[in-house]
mmCIF file of C-alpha atoms in Angstrom:
data_model
loop_
_atom_site.group_PDB
_atom_site.id
_atom_site.type_symbol
_atom_site.label_atom_id
_atom_site.label_comp_id
_atom_site.label_asym_id
_atom_site.label_seq_id
_atom_site.Cartn_x
_atom_site.Cartn_y
_atom_site.Cartn_z
ATOM 1 C CA PHE A 1275 110.376 104.744 106.691
ATOM 2 C CA ARG A 1276 109.639 108.031 104.949
ATOM 3 C CA ARG A 1277 113.282 108.456 103.936
ATOM 4 C CA GLN A 1278 113.501 104.850 102.754
ATOM 5 C CA GLN A 1279 110.397 105.098 100.595
ATOM 6 C CA THR A 1280 111.596 108.422 99.199
ATOM 7 C CA ALA A 1281 114.912 106.818 98.241
ATOM 8 C CA PHE A 1282 113.152 104.023 96.332
ATOM 9 C CA SER A 1283 110.871 106.519 94.593
ATOM 10 C CA VAL A 1284 113.835 108.642 93.501
ATOM 11 C CA LEU A 1285 115.601 105.480 92.308
ATOM 12 C CA THR A 1286 112.546 104.577 90.217
ATOM 13 C CA LEU A 1287 112.472 108.086 88.726
ATOM 14 C CA PHE A 1288 116.139 107.788 87.819
ATOM 15 C CA VAL A 1289 115.695 104.390 86.149
ATOM 16 C CA ILE A 1290 112.660 105.573 84.154
ATOM 17 C CA ALA A 1291 114.554 108.645 82.946
ATOM 18 C CA VAL A 1292 117.623 106.574 81.998
ATOM 19 C CA LEU A 1293 115.509 104.055 80.082
ATOM 20 C CA LEU A 1294 113.765 106.796 78.112
ATOM 21 C CA VAL A 1295 117.078 108.478 77.262
ATOM 22 C CA MET A 1296 118.643 105.124 76.345
ATOM 23 C CA HIS A 1297 115.720 104.197 74.111
ATOM 24 C CA THR A 1298 116.015 107.552 72.378
ATOM 25 C CA LEU A 1299 119.794 107.423 71.918
ATOM 26 C CA PHE A 1300 119.793 103.826 70.693
ATOM 27 C CA ALA A 1301 116.702 104.138 68.527
ATOM 28 C CA SER A 1302 118.585 102.489 65.651
ATOM 29 C CA LEU A 1303 118.843 99.296 67.726
ATOM 30 C CA LEU A 1304 115.696 99.435 69.856
ATOM 31 C CA GLY A 1305 113.441 101.248 67.438
ATOM 32 C CA GLU A 1306 111.872 104.642 67.851
ATOM 33 C CA PRO A 1307 109.843 104.822 71.104
ATOM 34 C CA ASN A 1308 106.212 105.031 70.091
ATOM 35 C CA SER A 1309 103.684 107.352 71.672
ATOM 36 C CA ALA A 1310 102.300 104.641 73.970
ATOM 37 C CA VAL A 1311 105.756 104.025 75.456
ATOM 38 C CA ILE A 1312 106.367 107.732 75.963
ATOM 39 C CA LEU A 1313 102.935 108.222 77.549
ATOM 40 C CA LEU A 1314 103.449 105.274 79.900
ATOM 41 C CA LEU A 1315 106.867 106.489 80.974
ATOM 42 C CA GLY A 1316 105.565 110.024 81.414
ATOM 43 C CA PHE A 1317 102.608 108.803 83.471
ATOM 44 C CA ALA A 1318 104.832 106.594 85.659
ATOM 45 C CA PHE A 1319 107.290 109.459 86.109
ATOM 46 C CA SER A 1320 104.483 111.824 87.152
ATOM 47 C CA VAL A 1321 103.066 109.303 89.629
ATOM 48 C CA LYS A 1322 106.471 108.850 91.249
ATOM 49 C CA VAL A 1323 106.981 112.614 91.447
ATOM 50 C CA LEU A 1324 103.629 112.944 93.215
ATOM 51 C CA GLU A 1325 104.643 110.104 95.537
ATOM 52 C CA VAL A 1326 107.873 111.900 96.444
ATOM 53 C CA ILE A 1327 105.941 115.125 97.095
ATOM 54 C CA TRP A 1328 103.467 113.228 99.294
ATOM 55 C CA LEU A 1329 106.285 111.596 101.256
ATOM 56 C CA GLN A 1330 108.042 114.918 101.757
ATOM 57 C CA GLY A 1331 104.806 116.333 103.147
ATOM 58 C CA LYS A 1332 104.774 113.666 105.873
ATOM 59 C CA ARG A 1333 107.058 115.558 108.238
ATOM 60 C CA GLN A 1334 106.120 113.295 111.133
ATOM 61 C CA GLY A 1335 107.097 110.217 109.113
ATOM 62 C CA ILE A 1336 105.031 107.179 108.132
ATOM 63 C CA THR A 1337 104.339 103.957 109.981
ATOM 64 C CA GLU A 1338 105.755 100.563 109.089
ATOM 65 C CA LYS A 1339 102.310 99.399 107.975
ATOM 66 C CA ILE A 1340 101.957 102.287 105.516
ATOM 67 C CA ALA A 1341 105.483 101.640 104.239
ATOM 68 C CA ARG A 1342 104.653 97.994 103.559
ATOM 69 C CA ILE A 1343 101.381 98.855 101.827
ATOM 70 C CA GLU A 1344 103.191 101.395 99.668
ATOM 71 C CA THR A 1345 105.902 98.842 98.893
ATOM 72 C CA LEU A 1346 103.350 96.286 97.684
ATOM 73 C CA THR A 1347 101.455 98.906 95.672
ATOM 74 C CA SER A 1348 104.627 100.243 94.086
ATOM 75 C CA ALA A 1349 105.897 96.732 93.267
ATOM 76 C CA LEU A 1350 102.612 95.792 91.593
ATOM 77 C CA GLY A 1351 102.603 99.051 89.627
ATOM 78 C CA ILE A 1352 106.154 98.491 88.373
ATOM 79 C CA PHE A 1353 105.301 94.943 87.262
ATOM 80 C CA VAL A 1354 102.330 96.259 85.285
ATOM 81 C CA LEU A 1355 104.449 99.083 83.849
ATOM 82 C CA ALA A 1356 107.220 96.709 82.749
ATOM 83 C CA PHE A 1357 104.737 94.368 81.072
ATOM 84 C CA LEU A 1358 102.974 97.188 79.205
ATOM 85 C CA LEU A 1359 106.266 98.683 78.053
ATOM 86 C CA ALA A 1360 107.415 95.290 76.797
ATOM 87 C CA TYR A 1361 104.082 94.807 75.033
ATOM 88 C CA PHE A 1362 104.188 98.161 73.236
ATOM 89 C CA THR A 1363 107.897 97.828 72.444
ATOM 90 C CA ASN A 1364 107.349 94.265 71.143
ATOM 91 C CA ARG A 1365 110.947 93.085 71.152
ATOM 92 C CA ASP A 1366 112.538 89.802 72.120
ATOM 93 C CA ASP A 1367 114.788 91.581 74.626
ATOM 94 C CA PRO A 1368 112.899 94.653 75.925
ATOM 95 C CA PRO A 1369 115.185 96.815 78.087
ATOM 96 C CA TYR A 1370 112.322 97.764 80.391
ATOM 97 C CA PHE A 1371 112.534 94.519 82.329
ATOM 98 C CA VAL A 1372 115.361 96.179 84.274
ATOM 99 C CA LEU A 1373 112.559 97.930 86.175
ATOM 100 C CA LEU A 1374 111.758 94.591 87.828
ATOM 101 C CA ALA A 1375 114.903 94.915 89.936
ATOM 102 C CA ILE A 1376 113.270 97.725 91.921
ATOM 103 C CA PRO A 1377 110.325 95.747 93.393
ATOM 104 C CA ILE A 1378 112.736 92.922 94.203
ATOM 105 C CA LEU A 1379 114.894 95.357 96.179
ATOM 106 C CA GLN A 1380 111.849 96.902 97.846
ATOM 107 C CA CYS A 1381 110.482 93.531 98.960
ATOM 108 C CA ALA A 1382 113.912 92.414 100.156
ATOM 109 C CA TYR A 1383 114.308 95.616 102.147
ATOM 110 C CA HIS A 1384 110.854 95.905 103.723
ATOM 111 C CA LEU A 1385 109.281 92.446 103.703
ATOM 112 C CA ARG A 1386 110.110 88.910 104.762
ATOM 113 C CA LEU A 1387 111.821 86.186 102.776
ATOM 114 C CA ALA A 1388 108.627 84.666 101.329
ATOM 115 C CA PRO A 1389 107.407 87.915 99.637
ATOM 116 C CA THR A 1390 110.953 88.514 98.395
ATOM 117 C CA VAL A 1391 111.123 85.062 96.803
ATOM 118 C CA LEU A 1392 107.645 85.636 95.350
ATOM 119 C CA ALA A 1393 108.777 88.929 93.779
ATOM 120 C CA ILE A 1394 111.879 87.249 92.326
ATOM 121 C CA SER A 1395 109.800 84.368 90.943
ATOM 122 C CA ALA A 1396 107.259 86.784 89.442
ATOM 123 C CA ALA A 1397 110.000 88.808 87.737
ATOM 124 C CA ILE A 1398 111.689 85.698 86.319
ATOM 125 C CA GLY A 1399 108.352 84.233 85.261
ATOM 126 C CA MET A 1400 107.372 87.433 83.480
ATOM 127 C CA MET A 1401 110.646 87.557 81.526
ATOM 128 C CA PHE A 1402 110.468 83.939 80.372
ATOM 129 C CA ALA A 1403 106.737 84.172 79.645
ATOM 130 C CA TRP A 1404 107.363 87.210 77.464
ATOM 131 C CA ALA A 1405 110.184 85.455 75.620
ATOM 132 C CA ARG A 1406 107.945 82.456 74.953
ATOM 133 C CA HIS A 1407 105.100 84.691 73.804
ATOM 134 C CA TYR A 1408 107.386 86.623 71.479
ATOM 135 C CA PHE A 1409 108.990 83.584 69.903
ATOM 136 C CA ASN A 1410 105.609 81.911 69.416
ATOM 137 C CA SER A 1411 104.627 84.824 67.190
ATOM 138 C CA HIS A 1412 108.133 85.378 65.773
ATOM 139 C CA PRO A 1413 109.701 81.938 65.327
ATOM 140 C CA PRO A 1414 112.179 80.387 65.559
ATOM 141 C CA PRO A 1415 113.230 80.755 69.230
ATOM 142 C CA ARG A 1416 116.830 81.664 69.884
ATOM 143 C CA PRO A 1417 118.620 79.662 72.620
ATOM 144 C CA THR A 1418 120.991 82.568 73.230
ATOM 145 C CA GLU A 1419 118.057 84.734 74.303
ATOM 146 C CA TYR A 1420 116.957 82.161 76.853
ATOM 147 C CA LEU A 1421 120.541 81.919 78.080
ATOM 148 C CA GLU A 1422 120.649 85.692 78.606
ATOM 149 C CA LEU A 1423 117.346 85.522 80.483
ATOM 150 C CA ALA A 1424 118.732 82.742 82.674
ATOM 151 C CA MET A 1425 121.746 84.905 83.530
ATOM 152 C CA VAL A 1426 119.489 87.847 84.379
ATOM 153 C CA ALA A 1427 117.321 85.532 86.484
ATOM 154 C CA ALA A 1428 120.402 84.344 88.388
ATOM 155 C CA ILE A 1429 121.460 87.944 88.995
ATOM 156 C CA TYR A 1430 117.983 88.916 90.247
ATOM 157 C CA THR A 1431 117.900 85.891 92.553
ATOM 158 C CA LEU A 1432 121.321 86.549 94.036
ATOM 159 C CA MET A 1433 120.568 90.254 94.395
ATOM 160 C CA GLY A 1434 117.231 89.744 96.142
ATOM 161 C CA ILE A 1435 118.406 87.019 98.522
ATOM 162 C CA LEU A 1436 121.628 88.857 99.366
ATOM 163 C CA VAL A 1437 119.870 92.160 100.080
ATOM 164 C CA TRP A 1438 117.262 90.383 102.218
ATOM 165 C CA TYR A 1439 119.990 88.557 104.155
ATOM 166 C CA LEU A 1440 122.018 91.715 104.795
ATOM 167 C CA VAL A 1441 118.958 93.715 105.845
ATOM 168 C CA ASN A 1442 117.801 90.860 108.084
ATOM 169 C CA GLN A 1443 121.234 90.697 109.732
ATOM 170 C CA LEU A 1444 121.167 94.455 110.248
ATOM 171 C CA ARG A 1445 117.732 94.249 111.850
ATOM 172 C CA ASN A 1446 118.899 91.468 114.163
ATOM 173 C CA HIS A 1447 121.871 93.604 115.208
ATOM 174 C CA GLU A 1448 119.542 96.549 115.785
ATOM 175 C CA GLN A 1449 117.252 94.408 117.952
ATOM 176 C CA ARG A 1450 120.181 93.157 120.015
ATOM 177 C CA LEU A 1451 121.448 96.704 120.374
ATOM 178 C CA TYR A 1452 117.968 97.820 121.438
ATOM 179 C CA HIS A 1453 117.757 95.099 124.088
ATOM 180 C CA ASN A 1454 121.250 95.975 125.332
ATOM 181 C CA MET A 1455 120.276 99.622 125.575
ATOM 182 C CA LYS A 1456 117.141 98.688 127.509
ATOM 183 C CA GLU A 1457 119.229 96.599 129.907
ATOM 184 C CA LEU A 1458 121.698 99.458 130.337
ATOM 185 C CA GLU A 1459 118.842 101.864 130.979
ATOM 186 C CA SER A 1460 117.381 99.479 133.565
ATOM 187 C CA THR A 1461 120.792 99.108 135.233
ATOM 188 C CA ARG A 1462 121.223 102.870 135.219
ATOM 189 C CA GLU A 1463 117.852 103.346 136.894
ATOM 190 C CA LYS A 1464 118.773 100.760 139.535
ATOM 191 C CA LEU A 1465 122.101 102.484 140.191
ATOM 192 C CA ILE A 1466 120.354 105.847 140.497
ATOM 193 C CA SER A 1467 117.823 104.335 142.908
ATOM 194 C CA GLU A 1468 120.595 102.735 144.976
ATOM 195 C CA GLU A 1469 122.534 105.995 144.991
ATOM 196 C CA LYS A 1470 119.440 107.823 146.231
ATOM 197 C CA LEU A 1471 118.964 105.250 148.992
ATOM 198 C CA SER A 1472 122.641 105.537 149.899
ATOM 199 C CA ALA A 1473 122.364 109.337 150.023
ATOM 200 C CA VAL A 1474 119.272 109.072 152.239
ATOM 201 C CA GLY A 1475 121.178 106.679 154.529
ATOM 202 C CA ARG A 1476 124.144 109.039 154.792
ATOM 203 C CA PHE A 1477 121.812 111.949 155.453
ATOM 204 C CA ALA A 1478 119.979 109.997 158.168
ATOM 205 C CA SER A 1479 123.310 108.977 159.734
ATOM 206 C CA SER A 1480 124.459 112.588 159.793
ATOM 207 C CA ILE A 1481 121.198 113.704 161.403
ATOM 208 C CA ALA A 1482 121.433 110.911 163.972
ATOM 209 C CA HIS A 1483 125.027 111.934 164.746
ATOM 210 C CA GLU A 1484 124.024 115.573 165.127
ATOM 211 C CA ILE A 1485 121.121 114.600 167.396
ATOM 212 C CA ARG A 1486 123.157 112.120 169.449
ATOM 213 C CA ASN A 1487 125.782 114.650 170.554
ATOM 214 C CA PRO A 1488 123.399 117.158 172.176
ATOM 215 C CA VAL A 1489 121.342 114.318 173.658
ATOM 216 C CA ALA A 1490 124.517 112.845 175.177
ATOM 217 C CA MET A 1491 125.458 116.267 176.582
ATOM 218 C CA ILE A 1492 121.961 116.715 178.049
ATOM 219 C CA THR A 1493 122.039 113.219 179.512
ATOM 220 C CA SER A 1494 125.449 113.858 181.044
ATOM 221 C CA ALA A 1495 124.286 117.212 182.460
ATOM 222 C CA LEU A 1496 121.157 115.638 183.926
ATOM 223 C CA ALA A 1497 123.248 112.874 185.528
ATOM 224 C CA THR A 1498 125.633 115.430 187.021
ATOM 225 C CA ALA A 1499 122.728 117.499 188.302
ATOM 226 C CA ASN A 1500 121.118 114.425 189.775
ATOM 227 C CA ASN A 1501 124.313 113.502 191.604
ATOM 228 C CA MET A 1502 124.673 117.034 192.923
ATOM 229 C CA ALA A 1503 121.072 116.970 194.147
ATOM 230 C CA ALA A 1504 121.692 113.649 195.900
ATOM 231 C CA ASP A 1505 124.770 115.056 197.639
#
């Protein structure tokens, strides 16, 4: 769980850095990133760096419960971050909604189907709600923008469901493998126990054989002596 959470944190750091660089390089199209955007990205980047440092300090690993709590907290934080970045950027197609793919992947990887579907629905709802809000203040609405959002929504849905399905199949295979290993371990213990019993039986048979020979010789000698005494 520690390695998995570290991987998602590093992925978030990478996406934040790429978005900042992209916004800077394409400032002619996206507009110059204002101070609020830079501060938000810097704050989010710092928080994720601290999270990576904290995870690396957990040498003994983290429990599944802590991983799920961190997943929910991280997903909520990314949703808030994406909304604030879209608000301060104030564009009809803010590039920062790509961040919403990360909580979808996290929920699909760590949680059940219902939270995954909820994360997908929240991401799609946020994108369409922002488009409606923007076009209400900057009419007229453009159908092409809604079409692009629908395509992104389809991609997010397919991505989340597919990742959840693959991870769920992998977990089922791991559970079956675990049960098979337990059965093999139980069979191994039974074979070892039977082998011990067999060794004890062979040892007892050898002792009985070694005892029987001298007893037979003594019995034969006593019978011979008895016959000689009778004569």
